[in-house]
Amino acid sequence: MTIQVAVLREREPGERRVAIVPDSVKRLLKAGWAVAVEAGAGAGAYFSDAAYAAAGATVLPDAGAVLRDAALVVTVGPPTSELLQQVRSGALVVGQWFAHRHLDAVRVACERRVTSFAMDLVPRVTRAQSMDVLSSQATVGGYRAVLLAASLSQRFFPMLTTAAGTIRPAQALILGAGVAGLQAIATARRLGAVVSAYDVRRATKEQVESLGARFVDLPLDAEAIGGYARELDEDERKQAEAVVAKHVANADVVIACAQVPGRPSPRLVTEEMVAHMKPGAVIVDLAAEGGGNCACTVPDQVVERHGVRIAGPLHILSDLAEHASTMYARNLEHFVALFKRDGETVTPPWDDEIIQGAALTHDGAVKHGATAQLLTTGGAA
Ligand code: NAD
């Protein structure tokens, strides 16, 4: 019998993405899986049930029917506790769990003896690049953030020379030149803005400049193990603030995408800085979920403070649901290709560092150290 992959409709309000798109269904079938899709699963991303059926999937009316025979369940966000109750004991569940924010779901996965893998924990080693959902989704976020900023702005991005006069190009400042920031730089440049960017990792200088943006130099380097940034100490923070304040004051548009893994978003733009910005300037804060890079950000809202429009979108990836889903599905395809299949059983190769890194729960236990610790401390970091 072929092993069944279950594709569920996402339950989180505002989520429009889907874990597997019809093109991926075709490739999964070719690789020997069967695919069952909950009716309406792709609707938010404009993938119809008919498109899934045409690709060879079985479309079933509800989650219960889809989960009944599934050995492998794929999702975008963590499944709800209610869905986990319906997952077959021993089945594998693969999705973005962001476990520190969804400890209840992790508890239920343990109770149900579900083996779960978190795509957000896939180690960022070269071999796992094709499975890197953090990068694929950050690419979407960086791109969309610039489009959102352009639509909130009252100014053109490009320089225009017209019979009605010459318009100077917008000055865009990107805070945090990780994957999202680099995509934001590229997008703002394509729209014709003059772009500067800032990051506490000096290694990003070359990448920023190679995209045609100016690097805002800081007298520090806060690169930590694994290539990520560490949190700045108080002195470093003040130094950075003094440099960034001048650039923020000069910007028409600020795209904020600075993050420190496992920590609240670094606060880079104070209310005082906002008060010194040009009237009509725009800030798009991609770090809103973790508390925001800007002190005035209100998650999921566009607010106006001191004449500056500030957006803190939480579902920006759903604004590009088709391609965000397509990229996510590709990442999943590569990840599930690691699993070994034998008859009706599917087994993760436990000696593989990618599998070990992404493993969240197995056999009733939490496999990810930091999550296990959070569960024992009741969620306090
Ligand atoms: P991220 O989302 O954790 O952070 C975004 C950016 O914010 C980072 O560049 C970080 O340096 C920056 N930042 C943190 N604190 C800041 C502060 N106070 N001020 C300004 N900027 C600040 O990171 P990410 O975008 O997911 O990835 C960043 C790292 O991961 C990079 O080193 C990247 O090369 C690496 N990476 C590796 C692979 C791989 O396959 N090997 C894939 C993707 C990313």
XYZ file of C-alpha atoms and ligand atoms in Angstrom:
425
model
C 0.000 0.000 0.000
C 1.225 3.534 -0.729
C 1.953 5.782 2.199
C -0.481 8.638 2.516
C 0.537 12.271 2.992
C -2.210 14.464 4.500
C -2.507 18.123 3.550
C -4.687 20.144 5.918
C -6.424 23.484 5.639
C -4.600 25.905 7.937
C -6.689 26.923 10.962
C -4.975 30.138 12.089
C -7.076 33.209 11.238
C -5.323 35.287 8.552
C -3.223 32.352 7.285
C -3.734 31.854 3.544
C -0.800 29.568 2.750
C -1.005 25.816 2.172
C 1.741 23.270 2.827
C 1.597 21.418 -0.506
C 0.615 22.925 -3.869
C -0.693 20.937 -6.870
C 2.709 20.905 -8.648
C 4.248 19.338 -5.540
C 1.459 16.720 -5.483
C 2.600 15.546 -8.921
C 6.201 15.181 -7.770
C 5.190 13.408 -4.528
C 3.093 10.896 -6.500
C 6.016 10.291 -8.827
C 8.186 9.630 -5.780
C 5.702 6.966 -4.653
C 3.569 8.769 -2.036
C -0.233 9.114 -2.127
C -1.633 12.549 -1.255
C -4.941 13.337 0.491
C -6.033 16.969 0.678
C -8.707 18.478 2.923
C -11.293 20.289 0.780
C -10.547 23.998 0.573
C -6.969 23.581 1.827
C -5.499 25.635 -1.023
C -8.333 28.129 -1.449
C -6.559 30.970 0.367
C -3.669 30.702 -2.082
C -6.008 30.240 -5.092
C -5.271 26.530 -5.548
C -8.670 24.918 -6.131
C -9.745 21.432 -5.082
C -10.083 20.676 -8.796
C -6.405 21.589 -9.339
C -5.351 19.179 -6.569
C -7.574 16.427 -8.002
C -6.172 17.031 -11.494
C -2.657 16.688 -10.050
C -3.625 13.262 -8.682
C -4.515 14.008 -5.048
C -7.602 12.647 -3.318
C -9.679 15.540 -2.039
C -11.630 14.620 1.100
C -14.371 16.641 2.794
C -12.856 17.167 6.251
C -9.756 16.828 8.395
C -10.963 13.625 10.057
C -11.222 11.855 6.691
C -7.808 13.135 5.593
C -6.057 12.162 8.815
C -7.595 8.692 9.208
C -5.059 6.849 7.031
C -2.244 9.379 6.963
C 1.207 8.303 8.088
C 2.610 11.740 7.339
C 0.821 15.052 7.969
C 2.198 18.288 6.515
C 1.211 21.759 7.665
C 2.348 25.371 7.423
C 1.799 26.344 11.065
C 1.513 24.025 14.073
C -1.624 21.860 14.014
C -4.271 22.764 16.580
C -4.704 20.483 19.598
C -8.052 19.402 18.130
C -6.392 18.243 14.903
C -3.602 16.507 16.791
C -6.250 14.452 18.613
C -7.283 13.088 15.222
C -3.760 12.272 13.998
C -3.001 8.547 14.008
C -0.795 7.564 16.917
C 2.758 7.129 15.618
C 2.164 9.322 12.559
C 4.700 11.990 11.578
C 3.681 15.649 11.578
C 5.907 18.104 9.707
C 5.383 21.865 9.732
C 6.580 25.109 11.256
C 5.922 24.641 14.950
C 7.644 27.745 16.398
C 7.430 25.610 19.525
C 8.307 28.348 22.035
C 5.025 30.061 21.079
C 2.948 26.852 20.852
C 3.875 24.798 23.883
C 0.330 23.441 24.263
C 0.482 21.845 20.813
C 3.855 20.301 21.711
C 2.327 18.839 24.879
C -0.541 17.275 22.903
C 1.912 15.897 20.308
C 3.738 14.161 23.166
C 0.552 12.813 24.722
C -0.586 11.463 21.352
C 2.871 9.958 20.745
C 3.105 11.860 17.487
C 6.558 12.204 15.930
C 6.862 15.841 14.977
C 9.461 17.767 12.992
C 9.724 21.535 12.988
C 10.740 22.973 9.626
C 11.800 26.124 11.487
C 14.424 24.042 13.314
C 16.040 22.526 10.207
C 19.764 23.247 10.659
C 21.055 25.843 8.197
C 23.777 23.599 6.800
C 24.571 23.612 3.086
C 22.895 20.245 2.482
C 19.637 21.570 3.949
C 19.478 24.790 1.910
C 16.671 23.398 -0.243
C 14.656 22.732 2.962
C 15.260 26.143 4.534
C 11.757 27.516 5.114
C 13.109 30.403 7.192
C 14.944 31.645 4.112
C 12.179 30.990 1.581
C 9.557 32.717 3.718
C 11.884 35.577 4.708
C 12.418 36.208 0.992
C 8.659 36.643 0.622
C 8.514 38.894 3.698
C 11.327 41.182 2.556
C 9.776 41.632 -0.878
C 6.231 42.253 0.347
C 7.388 44.655 3.069
C 8.796 47.001 0.429
C 5.593 46.835 -1.622
C 3.572 47.587 1.511
C 5.841 50.531 2.289
C 5.479 51.825 -1.275
C 1.692 51.637 -1.044
C 1.612 53.437 2.336
C 4.018 56.135 1.148
C 2.774 59.348 -0.419
C 5.958 59.574 -2.500
C 7.397 57.894 -5.576
C 10.300 55.508 -5.020
C 12.093 56.191 -8.332
C 13.564 59.425 -9.567
C 11.276 60.905 -12.201
C 12.060 63.599 -14.718
C 8.791 64.801 -16.182
C 7.243 67.889 -17.708
C 5.685 68.434 -14.282
C 9.097 68.632 -12.688
C 11.766 66.350 -11.298
C 11.033 64.021 -8.399
C 13.919 62.939 -6.232
C 14.160 59.213 -5.452
C 12.990 57.920 -2.070
C 15.599 57.187 0.586
C 15.030 53.679 1.955
C 16.761 52.383 5.068
C 16.796 48.638 5.776
C 17.473 47.612 9.381
C 18.884 44.072 9.585
C 20.458 42.650 6.433
C 19.569 38.963 6.900
C 17.594 37.057 4.277
C 14.525 39.340 4.506
C 16.641 42.488 4.620
C 18.665 41.550 1.545
C 15.462 40.840 -0.394
C 14.063 44.182 0.799
C 17.197 45.931 -0.467
C 16.919 44.263 -3.872
C 13.204 45.101 -4.145
C 13.578 48.739 -3.050
C 16.433 49.143 -5.551
C 14.284 47.687 -8.343
C 11.636 50.267 -7.504
C 14.277 52.966 -7.866
C 14.887 53.996 -4.252
C 18.292 54.996 -2.937
C 18.951 52.307 -0.339
C 21.113 52.110 2.777
C 21.230 49.184 5.148
C 22.559 48.420 8.576
C 23.368 45.217 10.438
C 25.392 44.356 13.507
C 27.130 41.513 11.623
C 29.990 43.013 9.626
C 29.861 40.041 7.256
C 26.720 41.564 5.725
C 28.591 44.680 4.465
C 29.776 42.947 1.300
C 26.315 41.451 0.597
C 24.620 44.831 1.079
C 27.100 46.568 -1.220
C 26.857 43.861 -3.858
C 23.141 44.716 -4.141
C 23.974 48.354 -4.812
C 23.063 49.684 -1.377
C 25.163 51.732 1.016
C 26.247 49.998 4.222
C 25.802 52.029 7.383
C 29.053 51.350 9.200
C 29.047 50.695 12.921
C 32.156 50.395 15.082
C 31.176 46.888 16.240
C 30.616 43.295 15.105
C 28.032 41.173 16.934
C 28.237 37.946 14.950
C 27.745 34.920 17.210
C 28.146 31.172 16.718
C 26.218 29.827 13.726
C 26.439 33.087 11.791
C 23.552 34.733 13.677
C 23.643 38.016 15.559
C 23.900 38.129 19.346
C 22.112 40.660 21.514
C 24.075 43.927 21.940
C 25.231 45.022 25.390
C 24.113 48.414 26.714
C 27.210 50.319 25.461
C 27.000 48.774 21.993
C 23.283 49.515 21.847
C 23.882 53.204 22.579
C 26.651 53.400 19.945
C 24.377 51.785 17.363
C 21.467 54.040 18.317
C 23.517 57.200 17.769
C 24.497 56.106 14.257
C 21.077 54.751 13.269
C 19.195 57.854 14.510
C 20.765 60.076 11.810
C 19.864 57.642 9.042
C 16.321 57.135 10.311
C 15.791 60.925 10.338
C 16.847 61.086 6.698
C 14.741 58.140 5.478
C 11.440 58.279 3.592
C 10.974 54.567 4.199
C 12.350 52.249 6.886
C 12.025 48.469 6.544
C 12.869 46.868 9.890
C 13.789 43.182 9.836
C 16.347 42.713 12.625
C 16.039 39.570 14.729
C 18.105 37.707 17.286
C 17.172 34.003 17.402
C 15.279 33.073 20.568
C 15.254 36.659 21.897
C 12.720 39.492 21.680
C 13.224 41.682 18.585
C 15.969 44.264 19.157
C 14.535 47.759 19.673
C 16.293 49.916 17.072
C 13.911 52.830 16.449
C 12.832 54.768 19.527
C 9.775 57.008 19.700
C 12.123 60.008 19.726
C 13.630 58.858 16.419
C 10.121 58.544 14.968
C 9.348 62.080 16.134
C 12.391 63.321 14.173
C 11.425 61.586 10.920
C 10.122 63.448 7.880
C 6.341 63.942 7.901
C 4.737 61.251 5.744
C 7.613 58.815 6.207
C 6.760 55.103 6.486
C 8.074 52.287 8.678
C 7.254 48.637 7.948
C 8.251 46.565 10.952
C 8.649 42.901 10.006
C 9.729 42.118 13.565
C 6.286 43.016 14.996
C 5.587 39.458 16.156
C 8.632 39.426 18.442
C 7.844 42.854 19.935
C 8.964 45.029 17.020
C 12.147 46.867 16.025
C 10.274 50.157 16.463
C 8.892 51.368 19.798
C 5.691 52.636 18.131
C 4.793 49.431 16.281
C 1.368 47.945 17.013
C 1.217 44.313 15.825
C -1.205 43.688 12.952
C -2.034 47.400 12.551
C -1.024 50.466 10.611
C -0.779 53.385 13.020
C 0.273 57.005 12.603
C 2.645 58.499 15.179
C 4.255 61.929 14.879
C 3.175 62.071 11.223
C 4.842 58.746 10.406
C 2.854 55.712 9.213
C 4.000 52.533 10.943
C 2.887 49.050 9.871
C 3.429 45.940 11.989
C 2.083 43.199 9.684
C 1.676 39.696 11.121
C 0.394 37.913 8.022
C 2.510 39.483 5.309
C 3.451 36.031 3.943
C -0.232 35.394 3.261
C -0.274 38.463 1.007
C 1.827 36.476 -1.450
C 0.194 33.163 -0.573
C 0.648 31.486 -3.951
C 4.396 31.841 -4.185
C 4.991 31.624 -0.428
C 3.158 28.249 -0.521
C 4.981 27.122 -3.660
C 8.373 27.777 -2.081
C 7.346 26.251 1.248
C 6.020 23.132 -0.512
C 9.349 22.718 -2.347
C 11.184 22.934 0.974
C 8.844 20.244 2.384
C 9.324 17.972 -0.614
C 13.082 17.980 -0.035
C 12.636 17.345 3.689
C 10.237 14.408 3.371
C 12.504 12.872 0.725
C 14.879 12.105 3.630
C 12.373 9.664 5.171
C 12.778 5.940 4.578
C 9.683 4.044 3.465
C 8.980 0.378 3.844
C 5.517 -0.992 3.045
C 3.118 1.014 5.199
C 5.720 2.485 7.516
C 7.723 5.623 7.166
C 10.850 6.014 9.279
C 12.973 9.103 9.824
C 16.719 8.450 9.443
C 17.588 9.299 13.050
C 21.334 9.406 12.398
C 20.928 12.319 9.952
C 21.893 15.716 11.457
C 19.023 17.435 9.607
C 16.471 15.037 11.107
C 18.062 15.322 14.552
C 18.019 19.127 14.371
C 14.382 19.334 13.244
C 13.019 16.650 15.613
C 10.562 18.106 18.115
C 8.692 15.165 19.679
C 9.046 11.389 19.435
C 7.726 8.483 21.489
C 6.051 10.781 23.999
C 9.190 12.864 24.658
C 10.339 16.310 23.566
C 13.505 15.922 21.479
C 14.395 19.617 21.185
C 16.389 20.759 24.220
C 15.258 24.403 24.438
C 11.577 23.422 24.060
C 11.887 20.680 26.692
C 13.359 23.254 29.052
C 10.563 25.739 28.345
C 7.983 23.054 29.096
C 9.577 22.224 32.455
C 9.821 25.912 33.425
C 6.197 26.447 32.396
C 7.082 28.606 29.397
C 9.349 31.140 31.139
C 12.556 31.578 29.049
P 17.483 36.574 11.450
O 16.091 36.611 10.884
O 17.730 35.895 12.741
O 17.989 38.108 11.621
C 17.853 39.074 10.615
C 19.032 40.023 10.679
O 18.941 40.885 11.818
C 20.393 39.327 10.805
O 21.175 39.665 9.680
C 20.965 39.892 12.091
O 22.372 40.042 12.037
C 20.255 41.223 12.194
N 20.286 41.865 13.516
C 20.153 41.298 14.735
N 20.238 42.247 15.716
C 20.404 43.427 15.089
C 20.568 44.771 15.555
N 20.561 45.065 16.849
N 20.728 45.728 14.630
C 20.741 45.428 13.300
N 20.600 44.196 12.796
C 20.441 43.200 13.690
O 18.498 35.994 10.431
P 18.296 35.318 8.996
O 17.985 36.356 8.020
O 17.362 34.180 9.132
O 19.738 34.704 8.716
C 20.854 35.330 9.165
C 22.056 34.381 9.175
O 21.788 33.026 8.813
C 23.063 34.832 8.201
O 24.348 34.600 8.726
C 22.856 33.969 7.014
O 23.975 33.914 6.161
C 22.614 32.680 7.704
N 21.949 31.765 6.797
C 22.593 30.635 6.415
C 22.010 29.766 5.523
C 22.691 28.517 5.087
O 22.130 27.746 4.391
N 23.888 28.259 5.492
C 20.741 30.032 5.039
C 20.096 31.188 5.455
C 20.709 32.051 6.347
